PDB file of C-alpha atoms in Angstrom:
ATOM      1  CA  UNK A  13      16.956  19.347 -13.774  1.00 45.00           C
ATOM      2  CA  UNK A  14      20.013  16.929 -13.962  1.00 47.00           C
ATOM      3  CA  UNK A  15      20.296  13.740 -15.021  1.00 56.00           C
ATOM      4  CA  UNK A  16      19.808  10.812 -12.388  1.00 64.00           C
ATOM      5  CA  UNK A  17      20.752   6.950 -12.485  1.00 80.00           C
ATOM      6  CA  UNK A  18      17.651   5.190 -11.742  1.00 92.00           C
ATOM      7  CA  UNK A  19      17.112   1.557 -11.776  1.00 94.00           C
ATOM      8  CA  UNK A  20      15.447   0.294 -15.492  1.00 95.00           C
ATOM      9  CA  UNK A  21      12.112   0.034 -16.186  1.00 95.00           C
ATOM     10  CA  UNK A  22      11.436  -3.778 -16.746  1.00 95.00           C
ATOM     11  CA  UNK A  23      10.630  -4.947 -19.937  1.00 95.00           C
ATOM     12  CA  UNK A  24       6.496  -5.083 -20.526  1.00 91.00           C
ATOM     13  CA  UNK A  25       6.122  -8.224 -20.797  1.00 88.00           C
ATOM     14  CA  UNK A  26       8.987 -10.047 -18.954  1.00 89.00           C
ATOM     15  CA  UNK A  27       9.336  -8.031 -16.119  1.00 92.00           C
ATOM     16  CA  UNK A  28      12.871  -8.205 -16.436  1.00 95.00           C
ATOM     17  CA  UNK A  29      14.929  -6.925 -15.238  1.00 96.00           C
ATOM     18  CA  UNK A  30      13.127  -7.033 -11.957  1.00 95.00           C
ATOM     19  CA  UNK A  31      13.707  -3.279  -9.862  1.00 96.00           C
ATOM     20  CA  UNK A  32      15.679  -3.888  -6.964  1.00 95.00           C
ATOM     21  CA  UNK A  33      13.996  -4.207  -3.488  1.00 94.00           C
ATOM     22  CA  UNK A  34      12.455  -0.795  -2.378  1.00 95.00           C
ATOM     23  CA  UNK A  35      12.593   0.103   1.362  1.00 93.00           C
ATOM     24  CA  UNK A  36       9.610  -1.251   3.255  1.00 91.00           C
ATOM     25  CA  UNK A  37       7.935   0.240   6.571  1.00 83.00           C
ATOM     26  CA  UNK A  38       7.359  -1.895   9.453  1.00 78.00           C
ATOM     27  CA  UNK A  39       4.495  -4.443   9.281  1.00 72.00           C
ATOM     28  CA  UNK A  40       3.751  -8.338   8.536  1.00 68.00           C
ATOM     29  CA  UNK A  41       3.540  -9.492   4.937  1.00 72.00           C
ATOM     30  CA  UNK A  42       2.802 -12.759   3.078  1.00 68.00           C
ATOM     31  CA  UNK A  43       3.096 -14.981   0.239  1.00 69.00           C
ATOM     32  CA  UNK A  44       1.909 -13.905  -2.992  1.00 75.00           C
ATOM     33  CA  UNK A  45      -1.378 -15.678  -3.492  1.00 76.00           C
ATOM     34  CA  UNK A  46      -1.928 -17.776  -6.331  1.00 76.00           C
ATOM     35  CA  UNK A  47      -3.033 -16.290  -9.712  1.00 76.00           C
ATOM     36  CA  UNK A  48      -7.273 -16.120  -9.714  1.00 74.00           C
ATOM     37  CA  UNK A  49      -8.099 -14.399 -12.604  1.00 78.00           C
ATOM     38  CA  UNK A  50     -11.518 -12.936 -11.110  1.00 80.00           C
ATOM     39  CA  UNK A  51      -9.497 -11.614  -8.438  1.00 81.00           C
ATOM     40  CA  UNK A  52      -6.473 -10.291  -9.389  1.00 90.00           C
ATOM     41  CA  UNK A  53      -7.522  -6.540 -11.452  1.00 90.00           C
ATOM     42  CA  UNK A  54      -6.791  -6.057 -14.930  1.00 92.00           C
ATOM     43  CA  UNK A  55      -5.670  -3.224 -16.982  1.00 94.00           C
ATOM     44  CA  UNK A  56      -7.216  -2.037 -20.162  1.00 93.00           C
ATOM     45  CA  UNK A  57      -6.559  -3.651 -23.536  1.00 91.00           C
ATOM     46  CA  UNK A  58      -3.741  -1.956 -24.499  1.00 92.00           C
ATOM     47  CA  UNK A  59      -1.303  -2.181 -21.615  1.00 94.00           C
ATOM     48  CA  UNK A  60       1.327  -5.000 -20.418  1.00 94.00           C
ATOM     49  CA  UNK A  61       0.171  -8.133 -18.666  1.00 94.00           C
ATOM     50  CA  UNK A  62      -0.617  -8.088 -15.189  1.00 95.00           C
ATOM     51  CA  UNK A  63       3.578  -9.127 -13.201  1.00 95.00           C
ATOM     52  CA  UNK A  64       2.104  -9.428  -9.492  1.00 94.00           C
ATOM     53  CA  UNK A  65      -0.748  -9.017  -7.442  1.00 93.00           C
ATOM     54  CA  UNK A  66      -2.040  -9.146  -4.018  1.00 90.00           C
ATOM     55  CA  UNK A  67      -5.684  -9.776  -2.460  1.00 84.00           C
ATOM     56  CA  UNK A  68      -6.945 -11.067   0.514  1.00 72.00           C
ATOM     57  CA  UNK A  69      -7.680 -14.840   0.799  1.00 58.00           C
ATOM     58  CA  UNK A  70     -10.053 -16.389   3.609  1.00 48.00           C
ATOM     59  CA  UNK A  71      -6.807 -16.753   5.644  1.00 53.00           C
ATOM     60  CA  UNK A  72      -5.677 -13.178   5.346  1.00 52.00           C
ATOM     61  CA  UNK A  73      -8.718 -12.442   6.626  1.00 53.00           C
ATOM     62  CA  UNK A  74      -8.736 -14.621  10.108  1.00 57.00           C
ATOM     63  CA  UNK A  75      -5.367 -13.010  10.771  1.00 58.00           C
ATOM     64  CA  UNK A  76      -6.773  -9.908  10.055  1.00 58.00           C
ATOM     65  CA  UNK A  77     -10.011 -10.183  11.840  1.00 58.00           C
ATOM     66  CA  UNK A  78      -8.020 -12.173  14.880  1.00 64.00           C
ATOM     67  CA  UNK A  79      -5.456  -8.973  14.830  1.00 65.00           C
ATOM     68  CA  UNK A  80      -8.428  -6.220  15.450  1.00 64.00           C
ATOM     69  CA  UNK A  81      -9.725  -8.767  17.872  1.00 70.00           C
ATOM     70  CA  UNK A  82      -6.536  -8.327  19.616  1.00 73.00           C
ATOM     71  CA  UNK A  83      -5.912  -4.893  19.475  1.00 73.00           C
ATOM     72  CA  UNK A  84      -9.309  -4.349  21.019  1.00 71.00           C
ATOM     73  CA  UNK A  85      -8.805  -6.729  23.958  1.00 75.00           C
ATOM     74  CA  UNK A  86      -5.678  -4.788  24.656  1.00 74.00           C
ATOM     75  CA  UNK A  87      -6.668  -1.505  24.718  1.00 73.00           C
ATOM     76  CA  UNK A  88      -9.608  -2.355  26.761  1.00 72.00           C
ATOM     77  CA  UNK A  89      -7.941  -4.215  29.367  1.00 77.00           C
ATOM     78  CA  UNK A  90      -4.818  -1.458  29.539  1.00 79.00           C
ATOM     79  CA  UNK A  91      -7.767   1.222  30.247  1.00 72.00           C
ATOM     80  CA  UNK A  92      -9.342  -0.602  32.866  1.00 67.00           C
ATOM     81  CA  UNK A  93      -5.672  -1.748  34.466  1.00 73.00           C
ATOM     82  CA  UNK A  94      -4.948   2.446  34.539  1.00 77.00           C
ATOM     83  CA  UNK A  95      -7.845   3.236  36.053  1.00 72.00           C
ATOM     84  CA  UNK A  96      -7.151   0.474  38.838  1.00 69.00           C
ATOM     85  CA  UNK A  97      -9.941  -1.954  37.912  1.00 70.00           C
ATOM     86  CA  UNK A  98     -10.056  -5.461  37.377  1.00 68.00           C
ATOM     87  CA  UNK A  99      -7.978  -6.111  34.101  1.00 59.00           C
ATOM     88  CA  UNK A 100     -11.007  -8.068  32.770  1.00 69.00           C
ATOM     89  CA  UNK A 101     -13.878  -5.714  33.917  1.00 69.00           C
ATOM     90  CA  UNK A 102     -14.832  -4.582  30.237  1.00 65.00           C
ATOM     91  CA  UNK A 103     -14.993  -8.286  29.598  1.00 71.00           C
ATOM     92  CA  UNK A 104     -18.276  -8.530  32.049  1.00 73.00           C
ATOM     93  CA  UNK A 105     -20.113  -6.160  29.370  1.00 71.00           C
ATOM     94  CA  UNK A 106     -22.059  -8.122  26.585  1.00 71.00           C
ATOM     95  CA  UNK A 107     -22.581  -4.599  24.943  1.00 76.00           C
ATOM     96  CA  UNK A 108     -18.515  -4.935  24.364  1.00 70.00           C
ATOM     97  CA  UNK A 109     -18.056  -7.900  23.334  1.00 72.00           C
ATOM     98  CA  UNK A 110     -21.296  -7.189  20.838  1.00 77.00           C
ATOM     99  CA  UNK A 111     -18.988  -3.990  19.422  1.00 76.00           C
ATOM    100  CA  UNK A 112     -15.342  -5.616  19.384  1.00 70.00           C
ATOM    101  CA  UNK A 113     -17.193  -8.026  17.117  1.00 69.00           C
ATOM    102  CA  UNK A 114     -19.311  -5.979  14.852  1.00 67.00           C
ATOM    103  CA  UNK A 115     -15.857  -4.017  14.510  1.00 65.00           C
ATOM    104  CA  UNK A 116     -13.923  -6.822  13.069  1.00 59.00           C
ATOM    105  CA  UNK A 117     -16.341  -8.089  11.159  1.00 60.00           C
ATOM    106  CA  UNK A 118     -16.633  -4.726   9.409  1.00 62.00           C
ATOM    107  CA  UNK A 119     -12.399  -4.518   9.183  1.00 58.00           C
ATOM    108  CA  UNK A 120     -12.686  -7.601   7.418  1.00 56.00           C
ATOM    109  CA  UNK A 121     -15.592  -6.986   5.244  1.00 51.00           C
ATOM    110  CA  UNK A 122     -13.811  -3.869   3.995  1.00 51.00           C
ATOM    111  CA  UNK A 123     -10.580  -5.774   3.772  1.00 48.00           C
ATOM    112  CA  UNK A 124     -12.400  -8.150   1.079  1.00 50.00           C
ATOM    113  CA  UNK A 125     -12.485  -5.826  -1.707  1.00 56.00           C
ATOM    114  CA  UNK A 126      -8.984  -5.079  -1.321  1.00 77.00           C
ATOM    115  CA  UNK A 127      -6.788  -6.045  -4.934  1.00 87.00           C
ATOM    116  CA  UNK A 128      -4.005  -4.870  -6.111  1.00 91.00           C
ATOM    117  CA  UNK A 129      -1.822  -5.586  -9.648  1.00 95.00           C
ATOM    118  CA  UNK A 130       0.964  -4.310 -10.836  1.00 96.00           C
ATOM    119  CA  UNK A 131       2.686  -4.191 -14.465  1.00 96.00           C
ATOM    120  CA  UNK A 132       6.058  -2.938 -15.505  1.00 96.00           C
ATOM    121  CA  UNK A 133       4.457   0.802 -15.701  1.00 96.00           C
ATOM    122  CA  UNK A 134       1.083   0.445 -13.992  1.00 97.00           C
ATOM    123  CA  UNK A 135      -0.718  -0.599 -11.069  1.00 97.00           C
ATOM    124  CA  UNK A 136      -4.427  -1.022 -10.444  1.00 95.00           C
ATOM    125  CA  UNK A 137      -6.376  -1.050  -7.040  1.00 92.00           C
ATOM    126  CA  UNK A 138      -9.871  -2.938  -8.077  1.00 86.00           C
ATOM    127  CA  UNK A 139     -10.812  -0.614 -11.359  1.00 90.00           C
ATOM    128  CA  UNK A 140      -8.533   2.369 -10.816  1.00 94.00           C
ATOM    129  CA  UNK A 141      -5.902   2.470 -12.950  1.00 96.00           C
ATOM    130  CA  UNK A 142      -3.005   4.638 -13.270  1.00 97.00           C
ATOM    131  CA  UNK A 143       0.609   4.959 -14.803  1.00 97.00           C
ATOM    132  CA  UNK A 144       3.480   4.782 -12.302  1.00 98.00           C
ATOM    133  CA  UNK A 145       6.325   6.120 -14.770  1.00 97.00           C
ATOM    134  CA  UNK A 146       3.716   8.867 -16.035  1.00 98.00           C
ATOM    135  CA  UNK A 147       3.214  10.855 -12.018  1.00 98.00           C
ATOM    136  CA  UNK A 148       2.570  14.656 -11.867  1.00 98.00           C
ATOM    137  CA  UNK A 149       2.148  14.380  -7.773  1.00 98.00           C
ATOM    138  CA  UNK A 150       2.960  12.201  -4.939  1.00 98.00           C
ATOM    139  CA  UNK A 151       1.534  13.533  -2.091  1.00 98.00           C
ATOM    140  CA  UNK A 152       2.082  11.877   1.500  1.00 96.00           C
ATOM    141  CA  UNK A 153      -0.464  11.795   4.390  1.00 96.00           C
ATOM    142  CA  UNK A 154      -0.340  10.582   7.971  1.00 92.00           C
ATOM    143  CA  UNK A 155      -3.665   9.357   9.288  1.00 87.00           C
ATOM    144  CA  UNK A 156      -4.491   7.257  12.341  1.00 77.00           C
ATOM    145  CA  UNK A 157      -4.390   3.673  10.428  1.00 72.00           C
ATOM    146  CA  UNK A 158      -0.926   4.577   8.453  1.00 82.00           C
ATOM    147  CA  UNK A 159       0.418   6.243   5.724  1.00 91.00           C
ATOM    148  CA  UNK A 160      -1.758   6.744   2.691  1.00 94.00           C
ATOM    149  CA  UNK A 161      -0.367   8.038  -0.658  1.00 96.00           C
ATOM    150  CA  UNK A 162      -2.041  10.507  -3.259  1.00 97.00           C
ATOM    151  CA  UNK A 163      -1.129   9.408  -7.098  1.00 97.00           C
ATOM    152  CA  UNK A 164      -2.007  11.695  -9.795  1.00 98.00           C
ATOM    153  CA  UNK A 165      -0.780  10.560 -12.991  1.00 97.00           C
ATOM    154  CA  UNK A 166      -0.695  13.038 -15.990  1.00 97.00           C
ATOM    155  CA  UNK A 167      -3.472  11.595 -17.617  1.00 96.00           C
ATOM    156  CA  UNK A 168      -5.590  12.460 -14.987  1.00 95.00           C
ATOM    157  CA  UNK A 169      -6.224   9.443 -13.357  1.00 96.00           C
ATOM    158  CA  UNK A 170      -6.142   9.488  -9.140  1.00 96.00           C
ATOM    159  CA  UNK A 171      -5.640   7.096  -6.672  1.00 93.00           C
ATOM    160  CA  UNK A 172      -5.459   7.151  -2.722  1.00 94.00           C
ATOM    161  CA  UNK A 173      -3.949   4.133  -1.399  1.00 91.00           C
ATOM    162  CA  UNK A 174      -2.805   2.741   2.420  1.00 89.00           C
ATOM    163  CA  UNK A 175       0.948   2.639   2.361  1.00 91.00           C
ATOM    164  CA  UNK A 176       1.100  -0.610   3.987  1.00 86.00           C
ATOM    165  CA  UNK A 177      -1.660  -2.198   1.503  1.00 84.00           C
ATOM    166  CA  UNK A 178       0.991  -1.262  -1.462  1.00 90.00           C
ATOM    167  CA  UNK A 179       3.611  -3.315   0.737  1.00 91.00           C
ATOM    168  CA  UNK A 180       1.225  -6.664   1.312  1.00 87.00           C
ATOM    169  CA  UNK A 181       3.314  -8.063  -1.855  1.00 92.00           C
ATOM    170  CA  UNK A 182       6.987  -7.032  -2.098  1.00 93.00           C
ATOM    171  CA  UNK A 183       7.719  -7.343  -5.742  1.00 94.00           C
ATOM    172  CA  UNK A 184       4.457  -6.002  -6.462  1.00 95.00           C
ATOM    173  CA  UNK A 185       5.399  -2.378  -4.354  1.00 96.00           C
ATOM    174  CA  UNK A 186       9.057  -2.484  -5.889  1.00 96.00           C
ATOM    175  CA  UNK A 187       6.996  -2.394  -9.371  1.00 97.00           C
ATOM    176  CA  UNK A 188       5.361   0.549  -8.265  1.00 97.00           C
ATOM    177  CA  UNK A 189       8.489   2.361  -6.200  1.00 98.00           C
ATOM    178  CA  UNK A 190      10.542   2.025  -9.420  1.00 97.00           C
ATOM    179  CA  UNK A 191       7.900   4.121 -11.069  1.00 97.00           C
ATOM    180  CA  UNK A 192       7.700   6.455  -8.891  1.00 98.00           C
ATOM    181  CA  UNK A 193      11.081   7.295  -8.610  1.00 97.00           C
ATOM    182  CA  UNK A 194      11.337   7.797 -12.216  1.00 96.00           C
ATOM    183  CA  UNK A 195       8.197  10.373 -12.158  1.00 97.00           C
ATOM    184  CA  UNK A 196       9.954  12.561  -9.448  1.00 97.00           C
ATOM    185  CA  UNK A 197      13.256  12.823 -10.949  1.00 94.00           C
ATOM    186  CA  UNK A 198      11.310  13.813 -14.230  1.00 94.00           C
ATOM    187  CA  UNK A 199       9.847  16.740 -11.824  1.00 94.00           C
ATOM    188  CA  UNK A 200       6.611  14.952 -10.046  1.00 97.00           C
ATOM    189  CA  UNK A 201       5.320  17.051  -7.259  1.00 97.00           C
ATOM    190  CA  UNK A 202       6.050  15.366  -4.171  1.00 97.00           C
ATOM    191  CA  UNK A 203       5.783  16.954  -0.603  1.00 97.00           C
ATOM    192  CA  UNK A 204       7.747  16.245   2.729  1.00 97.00           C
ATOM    193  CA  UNK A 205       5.503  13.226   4.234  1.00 96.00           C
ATOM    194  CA  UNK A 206       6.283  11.071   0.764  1.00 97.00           C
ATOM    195  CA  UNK A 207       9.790  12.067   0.584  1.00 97.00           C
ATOM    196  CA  UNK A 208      10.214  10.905   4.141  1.00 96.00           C
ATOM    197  CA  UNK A 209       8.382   7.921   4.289  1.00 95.00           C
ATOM    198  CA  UNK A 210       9.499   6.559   1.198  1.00 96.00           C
ATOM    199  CA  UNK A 211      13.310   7.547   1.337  1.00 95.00           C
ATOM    200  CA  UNK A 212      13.000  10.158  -1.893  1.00 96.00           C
ATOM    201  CA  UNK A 213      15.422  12.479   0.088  1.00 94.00           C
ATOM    202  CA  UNK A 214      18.500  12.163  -2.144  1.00 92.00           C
ATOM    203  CA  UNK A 215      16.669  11.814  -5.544  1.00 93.00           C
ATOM    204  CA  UNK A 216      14.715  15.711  -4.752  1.00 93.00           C
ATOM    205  CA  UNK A 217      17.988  16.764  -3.676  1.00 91.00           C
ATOM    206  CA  UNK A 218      19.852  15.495  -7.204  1.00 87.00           C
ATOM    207  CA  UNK A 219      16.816  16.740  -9.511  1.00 88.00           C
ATOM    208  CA  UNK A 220      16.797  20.340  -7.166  1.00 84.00           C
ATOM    209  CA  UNK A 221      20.281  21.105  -7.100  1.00 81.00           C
ATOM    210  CA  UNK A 222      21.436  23.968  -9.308  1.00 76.00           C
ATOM    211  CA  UNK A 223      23.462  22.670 -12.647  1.00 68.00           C
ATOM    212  CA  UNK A 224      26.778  23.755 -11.844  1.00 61.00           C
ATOM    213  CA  UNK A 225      29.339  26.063 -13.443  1.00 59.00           C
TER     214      UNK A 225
END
């Protein structure tokens, strides 16, 4: 292993200085929201203050919900346009309309329970916990909503977690990138999906390269 320059870690309790920005996959973010203390998760006693957070307010959800509403009406009306029908066929069927709407209504049901918080070497999604500086593994996986990461830190703790969630709040991901790129060039296991989707190639290639003569 060789030595590589990584941004600081912030200080615990000031957060400063603040990691620089961390590279962001496509997708539409927002405003932090304003600091709830019932919803924004909190680590145990002895750990830093909570420096950002995200969860969804009532009008993250109507986006949300309006966005699945969308997506439906689109695919339905592209299917019945390829198949030469009336664009608006589907739209006839009260079964349909009954199942686009049960369908965002569940989307943002689940979306509800979604928090996030970050510290200078921690993050929390509702009660897990874990320690971004501290990773053994970062494993990457492609599914059919997105990217979802696999964080195992070395005191056992686990967390699964949608890529794009983590990105909701900038600052809050570049918390969490800073620690991660600290656990892999101190030798976290990290396979090919994470490297690619969140840019590790040149840190693997500095902490794998041979020391030379």
């Amino acid at each position: 292993m060789i030595p590589v320059e990584l941004p600081p870690k912030p200080d615990p309790n000031s957060g400063e200085p603040r990691p620089p920005a961390a590279p962001l996959a496509p997708g539409k973010r927002g405003p932090r929201p304003r600091w709830r203390r019932k919803m924004v998760p909190h680590p145990p006693a002895n750990e830093s203050p909570p420096l950002e957070w995200w969860y969804y307010n009532a009008r993250g959800l109507l986006w949300g919900a309006a966005a699945v509403l969308a997506l439906a009406i689109g695919v339905l009306t592209l299917r019945d346009w390829s198949k030469g029908r009336d664009v608006l066929t589907w739209a006839n069927s009260w079964l349909v309309w009954l199942l686009i709407g049960g369908l965002a209504l569940l989307m943002t049901l689940s979306a509800r329970g979604e928090k996030f918080s970050a510290g200078a070497d921690w993050f929390m999604h509702g009660e897990d916990f874990i320690k971004t500086y501290e990773l053994v593994s970062i494993v990457g996986e492609r599914r059919w909503n997105g990217t979802h990461l696999e964080l195992t830190d070395q005191h056992g703790h686990h967390k699964e977690i949608d890529l794009r969630g983590l990105q909701l709040n900038p600052a809050l991901w570049d918390l969490v990138y800073n620690g991660i790129l600290h656990s892999v060039a101190n030798g976290a296991r990290v396979n090919d999906i994470a490297i690619e989707e969140l840019q590790l190639h040149e840190i693997v290639e500095m902490r794998d390269r041979p020391p030379g003569p």
